[in-house]
Amino acid sequence: FTTAAALTAVKIMKIIIVVTLVQHCATKSYSRYAFLGGACSSMNVGMVEDSPRSFRGTFTFVHEVGHILGSVHDGDQADTEIRDHPGALGCPEGDEYIMSSISTSYNRHRFSKCSSLQILVFATNEEGCCLIERAQRHTEPVDMSRVERWIGPQKFCKLRHPNIGKVKYVKEVPQNIRHKLGSKYPPGIKKCQLLCEAVINSKVQYFRHDAPDGTPCNENDKSMVCVNKVCTKPPTDMTTFNKHRVIRVHRPPR
């Protein structure tokens, strides 16, 4: 579920996501809110906090869109308002997919099978009727190279760690330090992780962050970029909309 796909979803559903740039003073946490299954009603709104160009709010944004599309948190029971809602008891929160409140693993870029089923059920219900109405097909090209022009890795590290004076981007942990970290040392940009090196209390520390989609990840092949935390060659024909439609499953009203 790429950032481009998330923006596409918003255009399809006419969802309003308000991205605020103000952080709460009393806490370092970021706020978010959305109405479950509100995509086709007057409740098709959500709110996400973000720091400009830090990409902190990207996963939160997709998480809230998941709610608006009818998906509860992984591990939660079925919703009683959405018809035939299957719930997510079969997908433990600890698996850390998009709809989990925990987001530290590789799965954070993907919806669980429970979330996928909930979204499908919602889209084929009367509640989700607007999701499959024929819409005007935009064909705006998606150019991954724009990400690097927006924000380089060095600036990314400074934005993510504004309270650390000496912080810099490194492609990977130096060889002479890896043995100290053992098997826990972060792999770096080859695995689509941006490493920020900082000196805190005279000790070198490394902070790892998921590289934004479109970040170059292979020095020997400049065409390879990060997409959902995988270093790969992106499709050359990516657009904001594809040409396929979900086939409408008509159900009688309740």
JSON list of N, CA and C in Angstrom, two decimals, residues 31-83:
[
{"chain": "A", "resi": 31, "resn": "SER", "atom": "N", "xyz": [-1.74, 12.71, 17.22]},
{"chain": "A", "resi": 31, "resn": "SER", "atom": "CA", "xyz": [-3.16, 12.43, 17.27]},
{"chain": "A", "resi": 31, "resn": "SER", "atom": "C", "xyz": [-3.68, 12.01, 15.90]},
{"chain": "A", "resi": 32, "resn": "ARG", "atom": "N", "xyz": [-4.76, 11.24, 15.94]},
{"chain": "A", "resi": 32, "resn": "ARG", "atom": "CA", "xyz": [-5.43, 10.85, 14.70]},
{"chain": "A", "resi": 32, "resn": "ARG", "atom": "C", "xyz": [-6.86, 10.47, 15.03]},
{"chain": "A", "resi": 33, "resn": "TYR", "atom": "N", "xyz": [-7.73, 10.57, 14.06]},
{"chain": "A", "resi": 33, "resn": "TYR", "atom": "CA", "xyz": [-9.12, 10.25, 14.30]},
{"chain": "A", "resi": 33, "resn": "TYR", "atom": "C", "xyz": [-9.81, 9.99, 12.97]},
{"chain": "A", "resi": 34, "resn": "ALA", "atom": "N", "xyz": [-10.73, 9.03, 12.97]},
{"chain": "A", "resi": 34, "resn": "ALA", "atom": "CA", "xyz": [-11.52, 8.74, 11.77]},
{"chain": "A", "resi": 34, "resn": "ALA", "atom": "C", "xyz": [-12.78, 8.01, 12.19]},
{"chain": "A", "resi": 35, "resn": "PHE", "atom": "N", "xyz": [-13.80, 8.07, 11.34]},
{"chain": "A", "resi": 35, "resn": "PHE", "atom": "CA", "xyz": [-15.07, 7.41, 11.61]},
{"chain": "A", "resi": 35, "resn": "PHE", "atom": "C", "xyz": [-15.09, 6.05, 10.90]},
{"chain": "A", "resi": 36, "resn": "LEU", "atom": "N", "xyz": [-15.37, 4.99, 11.65]},
{"chain": "A", "resi": 36, "resn": "LEU", "atom": "CA", "xyz": [-15.39, 3.64, 11.10]},
{"chain": "A", "resi": 36, "resn": "LEU", "atom": "C", "xyz": [-16.49, 3.52, 10.05]},
{"chain": "A", "resi": 37, "resn": "GLY", "atom": "N", "xyz": [-16.11, 3.09, 8.86]},
{"chain": "A", "resi": 37, "resn": "GLY", "atom": "CA", "xyz": [-17.08, 2.87, 7.80]},
{"chain": "A", "resi": 37, "resn": "GLY", "atom": "C", "xyz": [-17.76, 4.13, 7.31]},
{"chain": "A", "resi": 38, "resn": "GLY", "atom": "N", "xyz": [-17.09, 5.26, 7.40]},
{"chain": "A", "resi": 38, "resn": "GLY", "atom": "CA", "xyz": [-17.72, 6.52, 7.02]},
{"chain": "A", "resi": 38, "resn": "GLY", "atom": "C", "xyz": [-17.49, 6.95, 5.59]},
{"chain": "A", "resi": 39, "resn": "ALA", "atom": "N", "xyz": [-16.88, 6.10, 4.77]},
{"chain": "A", "resi": 39, "resn": "ALA", "atom": "CA", "xyz": [-16.44, 6.51, 3.43]},
{"chain": "A", "resi": 39, "resn": "ALA", "atom": "C", "xyz": [-17.55, 7.08, 2.55]},
{"chain": "A", "resi": 40, "resn": "CYS", "atom": "N", "xyz": [-18.73, 6.52, 2.65]},
{"chain": "A", "resi": 40, "resn": "CYS", "atom": "CA", "xyz": [-19.81, 6.92, 1.73]},
{"chain": "A", "resi": 40, "resn": "CYS", "atom": "C", "xyz": [-20.89, 7.74, 2.42]},
{"chain": "A", "resi": 41, "resn": "SER", "atom": "N", "xyz": [-20.59, 8.31, 3.56]},
{"chain": "A", "resi": 41, "resn": "SER", "atom": "CA", "xyz": [-21.56, 9.10, 4.30]},
{"chain": "A", "resi": 41, "resn": "SER", "atom": "C", "xyz": [-20.98, 10.48, 4.59]},
{"chain": "A", "resi": 42, "resn": "SER", "atom": "N", "xyz": [-21.72, 11.24, 5.36]},
{"chain": "A", "resi": 42, "resn": "SER", "atom": "CA", "xyz": [-21.23, 12.56, 5.76]},
{"chain": "A", "resi": 42, "resn": "SER", "atom": "C", "xyz": [-20.10, 12.45, 6.77]},
{"chain": "A", "resi": 43, "resn": "MET", "atom": "N", "xyz": [-19.80, 11.23, 7.22]},
{"chain": "A", "resi": 43, "resn": "MET", "atom": "CA", "xyz": [-18.72, 11.01, 8.19]},
{"chain": "A", "resi": 43, "resn": "MET", "atom": "C", "xyz": [-17.44, 10.58, 7.49]},
{"chain": "A", "resi": 44, "resn": "ASN", "atom": "N", "xyz": [-17.29, 10.95, 6.23]},
{"chain": "A", "resi": 44, "resn": "ASN", "atom": "CA", "xyz": [-16.10, 10.55, 5.47]},
{"chain": "A", "resi": 44, "resn": "ASN", "atom": "C", "xyz": [-14.94, 11.51, 5.71]},
{"chain": "A", "resi": 45, "resn": "VAL", "atom": "N", "xyz": [-14.63, 11.71, 6.97]},
{"chain": "A", "resi": 45, "resn": "VAL", "atom": "CA", "xyz": [-13.56, 12.64, 7.34]},
{"chain": "A", "resi": 45, "resn": "VAL", "atom": "C", "xyz": [-12.63, 11.98, 8.35]},
{"chain": "A", "resi": 46, "resn": "GLY", "atom": "N", "xyz": [-11.43, 12.49, 8.42]},
{"chain": "A", "resi": 46, "resn": "GLY", "atom": "CA", "xyz": [-10.46, 12.02, 9.40]},
{"chain": "A", "resi": 46, "resn": "GLY", "atom": "C", "xyz": [-9.46, 13.11, 9.70]},
{"chain": "A", "resi": 47, "resn": "MET", "atom": "N", "xyz": [-8.65, 12.89, 10.71]},
{"chain": "A", "resi": 47, "resn": "MET", "atom": "CA", "xyz": [-7.65, 13.88, 11.10]},
{"chain": "A", "resi": 47, "resn": "MET", "atom": "C", "xyz": [-6.36, 13.15, 11.45]},
{"chain": "A", "resi": 48, "resn": "VAL", "atom": "N", "xyz": [-5.25, 13.68, 10.95]},
{"chain": "A", "resi": 48, "resn": "VAL", "atom": "CA", "xyz": [-3.93, 13.10, 11.22]},
{"chain": "A", "resi": 48, "resn": "VAL", "atom": "C", "xyz": [-2.95, 14.23, 11.50]},
{"chain": "A", "resi": 49, "resn": "GLU", "atom": "N", "xyz": [-2.13, 14.06, 12.52]},
{"chain": "A", "resi": 49, "resn": "GLU", "atom": "CA", "xyz": [-1.05, 15.03, 12.79]},
{"chain": "A", "resi": 49, "resn": "GLU", "atom": "C", "xyz": [0.23, 14.58, 12.11]},
{"chain": "A", "resi": 50, "resn": "ASP", "atom": "N", "xyz": [1.00, 15.54, 11.67]},
{"chain": "A", "resi": 50, "resn": "ASP", "atom": "CA", "xyz": [2.25, 15.20, 10.99]},
{"chain": "A", "resi": 50, "resn": "ASP", "atom": "C", "xyz": [3.25, 16.33, 11.17]},
{"chain": "A", "resi": 51, "resn": "SER", "atom": "N", "xyz": [4.53, 15.98, 11.05]},
{"chain": "A", "resi": 51, "resn": "SER", "atom": "CA", "xyz": [5.59, 16.97, 11.02]},
{"chain": "A", "resi": 51, "resn": "SER", "atom": "C", "xyz": [5.98, 17.16, 9.56]},
{"chain": "A", "resi": 52, "resn": "PRO", "atom": "N", "xyz": [6.04, 18.39, 9.07]},
{"chain": "A", "resi": 52, "resn": "PRO", "atom": "CA", "xyz": [6.32, 18.62, 7.65]},
{"chain": "A", "resi": 52, "resn": "PRO", "atom": "C", "xyz": [7.57, 17.89, 7.16]},
{"chain": "A", "resi": 53, "resn": "ARG", "atom": "N", "xyz": [7.41, 17.14, 6.07]},
{"chain": "A", "resi": 53, "resn": "ARG", "atom": "CA", "xyz": [8.50, 16.44, 5.38]},
{"chain": "A", "resi": 53, "resn": "ARG", "atom": "C", "xyz": [9.18, 15.35, 6.20]},
{"chain": "A", "resi": 54, "resn": "SER", "atom": "N", "xyz": [8.61, 15.00, 7.33]},
{"chain": "A", "resi": 54, "resn": "SER", "atom": "CA", "xyz": [9.22, 13.94, 8.14]},
{"chain": "A", "resi": 54, "resn": "SER", "atom": "C", "xyz": [8.64, 12.57, 7.82]},
{"chain": "A", "resi": 55, "resn": "PHE", "atom": "N", "xyz": [7.51, 12.54, 7.14]},
{"chain": "A", "resi": 55, "resn": "PHE", "atom": "CA", "xyz": [6.81, 11.31, 6.79]},
{"chain": "A", "resi": 55, "resn": "PHE", "atom": "C", "xyz": [6.34, 10.54, 8.02]},
{"chain": "A", "resi": 56, "resn": "ARG", "atom": "N", "xyz": [6.29, 11.19, 9.17]},
{"chain": "A", "resi": 56, "resn": "ARG", "atom": "CA", "xyz": [5.80, 10.53, 10.39]},
{"chain": "A", "resi": 56, "resn": "ARG", "atom": "C", "xyz": [4.34, 10.11, 10.24]},
{"chain": "A", "resi": 57, "resn": "GLY", "atom": "N", "xyz": [3.58, 10.94, 9.57]},
{"chain": "A", "resi": 57, "resn": "GLY", "atom": "CA", "xyz": [2.15, 10.68, 9.51]},
{"chain": "A", "resi": 57, "resn": "GLY", "atom": "C", "xyz": [1.70, 9.75, 8.40]},
{"chain": "A", "resi": 58, "resn": "THR", "atom": "N", "xyz": [2.63, 9.24, 7.59]},
{"chain": "A", "resi": 58, "resn": "THR", "atom": "CA", "xyz": [2.25, 8.41, 6.45]},
{"chain": "A", "resi": 58, "resn": "THR", "atom": "C", "xyz": [1.50, 7.16, 6.87]},
{"chain": "A", "resi": 59, "resn": "PHE", "atom": "N", "xyz": [2.06, 6.42, 7.83]},
{"chain": "A", "resi": 59, "resn": "PHE", "atom": "CA", "xyz": [1.42, 5.19, 8.26]},
{"chain": "A", "resi": 59, "resn": "PHE", "atom": "C", "xyz": [0.12, 5.48, 9.01]},
{"chain": "A", "resi": 60, "resn": "THR", "atom": "N", "xyz": [0.12, 6.55, 9.78]},
{"chain": "A", "resi": 60, "resn": "THR", "atom": "CA", "xyz": [-1.09, 6.94, 10.49]},
{"chain": "A", "resi": 60, "resn": "THR", "atom": "C", "xyz": [-2.19, 7.29, 9.49]},
{"chain": "A", "resi": 61, "resn": "PHE", "atom": "N", "xyz": [-1.81, 7.98, 8.43]},
{"chain": "A", "resi": 61, "resn": "PHE", "atom": "CA", "xyz": [-2.76, 8.35, 7.38]},
{"chain": "A", "resi": 61, "resn": "PHE", "atom": "C", "xyz": [-3.44, 7.11, 6.80]},
{"chain": "A", "resi": 62, "resn": "VAL", "atom": "N", "xyz": [-2.63, 6.11, 6.42]},
{"chain": "A", "resi": 62, "resn": "VAL", "atom": "CA", "xyz": [-3.19, 4.89, 5.83]},
{"chain": "A", "resi": 62, "resn": "VAL", "atom": "C", "xyz": [-4.03, 4.14, 6.86]},
{"chain": "A", "resi": 63, "resn": "HIS", "atom": "N", "xyz": [-3.59, 4.13, 8.12]},
{"chain": "A", "resi": 63, "resn": "HIS", "atom": "CA", "xyz": [-4.33, 3.48, 9.20]},
{"chain": "A", "resi": 63, "resn": "HIS", "atom": "C", "xyz": [-5.74, 4.08, 9.32]},
{"chain": "A", "resi": 64, "resn": "GLU", "atom": "N", "xyz": [-5.82, 5.40, 9.29]},
{"chain": "A", "resi": 64, "resn": "GLU", "atom": "CA", "xyz": [-7.12, 6.07, 9.43]},
{"chain": "A", "resi": 64, "resn": "GLU", "atom": "C", "xyz": [-8.00, 5.84, 8.20]},
{"chain": "A", "resi": 65, "resn": "VAL", "atom": "N", "xyz": [-7.39, 5.80, 7.01]},
{"chain": "A", "resi": 65, "resn": "VAL", "atom": "CA", "xyz": [-8.16, 5.47, 5.81]},
{"chain": "A", "resi": 65, "resn": "VAL", "atom": "C", "xyz": [-8.74, 4.06, 5.95]},
{"chain": "A", "resi": 66, "resn": "GLY", "atom": "N", "xyz": [-7.97, 3.15, 6.55]},
{"chain": "A", "resi": 66, "resn": "GLY", "atom": "CA", "xyz": [-8.46, 1.79, 6.79]},
{"chain": "A", "resi": 66, "resn": "GLY", "atom": "C", "xyz": [-9.72, 1.79, 7.64]},
{"chain": "A", "resi": 67, "resn": "HIS", "atom": "N", "xyz": [-9.75, 2.64, 8.67]},
{"chain": "A", "resi": 67, "resn": "HIS", "atom": "CA", "xyz": [-10.96, 2.75, 9.50]},
{"chain": "A", "resi": 67, "resn": "HIS", "atom": "C", "xyz": [-12.14, 3.26, 8.67]},
{"chain": "A", "resi": 68, "resn": "ILE", "atom": "N", "xyz": [-11.90, 4.29, 7.88]},
{"chain": "A", "resi": 68, "resn": "ILE", "atom": "CA", "xyz": [-12.98, 4.87, 7.08]},
{"chain": "A", "resi": 68, "resn": "ILE", "atom": "C", "xyz": [-13.51, 3.85, 6.07]},
{"chain": "A", "resi": 69, "resn": "LEU", "atom": "N", "xyz": [-12.67, 2.90, 5.67]},
{"chain": "A", "resi": 69, "resn": "LEU", "atom": "CA", "xyz": [-13.07, 1.85, 4.75]},
{"chain": "A", "resi": 69, "resn": "LEU", "atom": "C", "xyz": [-13.71, 0.66, 5.46]},
{"chain": "A", "resi": 70, "resn": "GLY", "atom": "N", "xyz": [-13.91, 0.78, 6.78]},
{"chain": "A", "resi": 70, "resn": "GLY", "atom": "CA", "xyz": [-14.63, -0.26, 7.50]},
{"chain": "A", "resi": 70, "resn": "GLY", "atom": "C", "xyz": [-13.80, -1.25, 8.27]},
{"chain": "A", "resi": 71, "resn": "SER", "atom": "N", "xyz": [-12.52, -1.01, 8.42]},
{"chain": "A", "resi": 71, "resn": "SER", "atom": "CA", "xyz": [-11.66, -1.96, 9.12]},
{"chain": "A", "resi": 71, "resn": "SER", "atom": "C", "xyz": [-11.41, -1.54, 10.56]},
{"chain": "A", "resi": 72, "resn": "VAL", "atom": "N", "xyz": [-11.67, -2.47, 11.49]},
{"chain": "A", "resi": 72, "resn": "VAL", "atom": "CA", "xyz": [-11.36, -2.23, 12.90]},
{"chain": "A", "resi": 72, "resn": "VAL", "atom": "C", "xyz": [-9.90, -2.59, 13.14]},
{"chain": "A", "resi": 73, "resn": "HIS", "atom": "N", "xyz": [-9.43, -2.37, 14.36]},
{"chain": "A", "resi": 73, "resn": "HIS", "atom": "CA", "xyz": [-8.06, -2.75, 14.70]},
{"chain": "A", "resi": 73, "resn": "HIS", "atom": "C", "xyz": [-7.91, -4.27, 14.66]},
{"chain": "A", "resi": 74, "resn": "ASP", "atom": "N", "xyz": [-6.76, -4.73, 14.26]},
{"chain": "A", "resi": 74, "resn": "ASP", "atom": "CA", "xyz": [-6.48, -6.16, 14.31]},
{"chain": "A", "resi": 74, "resn": "ASP", "atom": "C", "xyz": [-6.65, -6.65, 15.74]},
{"chain": "A", "resi": 75, "resn": "GLY", "atom": "N", "xyz": [-7.33, -7.79, 15.87]},
{"chain": "A", "resi": 75, "resn": "GLY", "atom": "CA", "xyz": [-7.60, -8.35, 17.19]},
{"chain": "A", "resi": 75, "resn": "GLY", "atom": "C", "xyz": [-8.94, -7.95, 17.78]},
{"chain": "A", "resi": 76, "resn": "ASP", "atom": "N", "xyz": [-9.64, -7.01, 17.13]},
{"chain": "A", "resi": 76, "resn": "ASP", "atom": "CA", "xyz": [-10.93, -6.53, 17.65]},
{"chain": "A", "resi": 76, "resn": "ASP", "atom": "C", "xyz": [-12.10, -7.34, 17.10]},
{"chain": "A", "resi": 77, "resn": "GLN", "atom": "N", "xyz": [-13.21, -7.24, 17.81]},
{"chain": "A", "resi": 77, "resn": "GLN", "atom": "CA", "xyz": [-14.42, -7.93, 17.40]},
{"chain": "A", "resi": 77, "resn": "GLN", "atom": "C", "xyz": [-15.08, -7.23, 16.22]},
{"chain": "A", "resi": 78, "resn": "ALA", "atom": "N", "xyz": [-16.05, -7.91, 15.62]},
{"chain": "A", "resi": 78, "resn": "ALA", "atom": "CA", "xyz": [-16.77, -7.36, 14.48]},
{"chain": "A", "resi": 78, "resn": "ALA", "atom": "C", "xyz": [-17.59, -6.15, 14.88]},
{"chain": "A", "resi": 79, "resn": "ASP", "atom": "N", "xyz": [-17.70, -5.21, 13.97]},
{"chain": "A", "resi": 79, "resn": "ASP", "atom": "CA", "xyz": [-18.54, -4.04, 14.19]},
{"chain": "A", "resi": 79, "resn": "ASP", "atom": "C", "xyz": [-20.01, -4.44, 14.02]},
{"chain": "A", "resi": 80, "resn": "THR", "atom": "N", "xyz": [-20.86, -3.91, 14.86]},
{"chain": "A", "resi": 80, "resn": "THR", "atom": "CA", "xyz": [-22.28, -4.29, 14.83]},
{"chain": "A", "resi": 80, "resn": "THR", "atom": "C", "xyz": [-23.10, -3.47, 13.85]},
{"chain": "A", "resi": 81, "resn": "GLU", "atom": "N", "xyz": [-22.54, -2.38, 13.33]},
{"chain": "A", "resi": 81, "resn": "GLU", "atom": "CA", "xyz": [-23.29, -1.51, 12.44]},
{"chain": "A", "resi": 81, "resn": "GLU", "atom": "C", "xyz": [-23.08, -1.85, 10.96]},
{"chain": "A", "resi": 82, "resn": "ILE", "atom": "N", "xyz": [-21.93, -2.38, 10.62]},
{"chain": "A", "resi": 82, "resn": "ILE", "atom": "CA", "xyz": [-21.63, -2.71, 9.23]},
{"chain": "A", "resi": 82, "resn": "ILE", "atom": "C", "xyz": [-22.13, -4.12, 8.93]},
{"chain": "A", "resi": 83, "resn": "ARG", "atom": "N", "xyz": [-22.92, -4.25, 7.92]},
{"chain": "A", "resi": 83, "resn": "ARG", "atom": "CA", "xyz": [-23.54, -5.52, 7.58]},
{"chain": "A", "resi": 83, "resn": "ARG", "atom": "C", "xyz": [-22.51, -6.61, 7.30]}
]
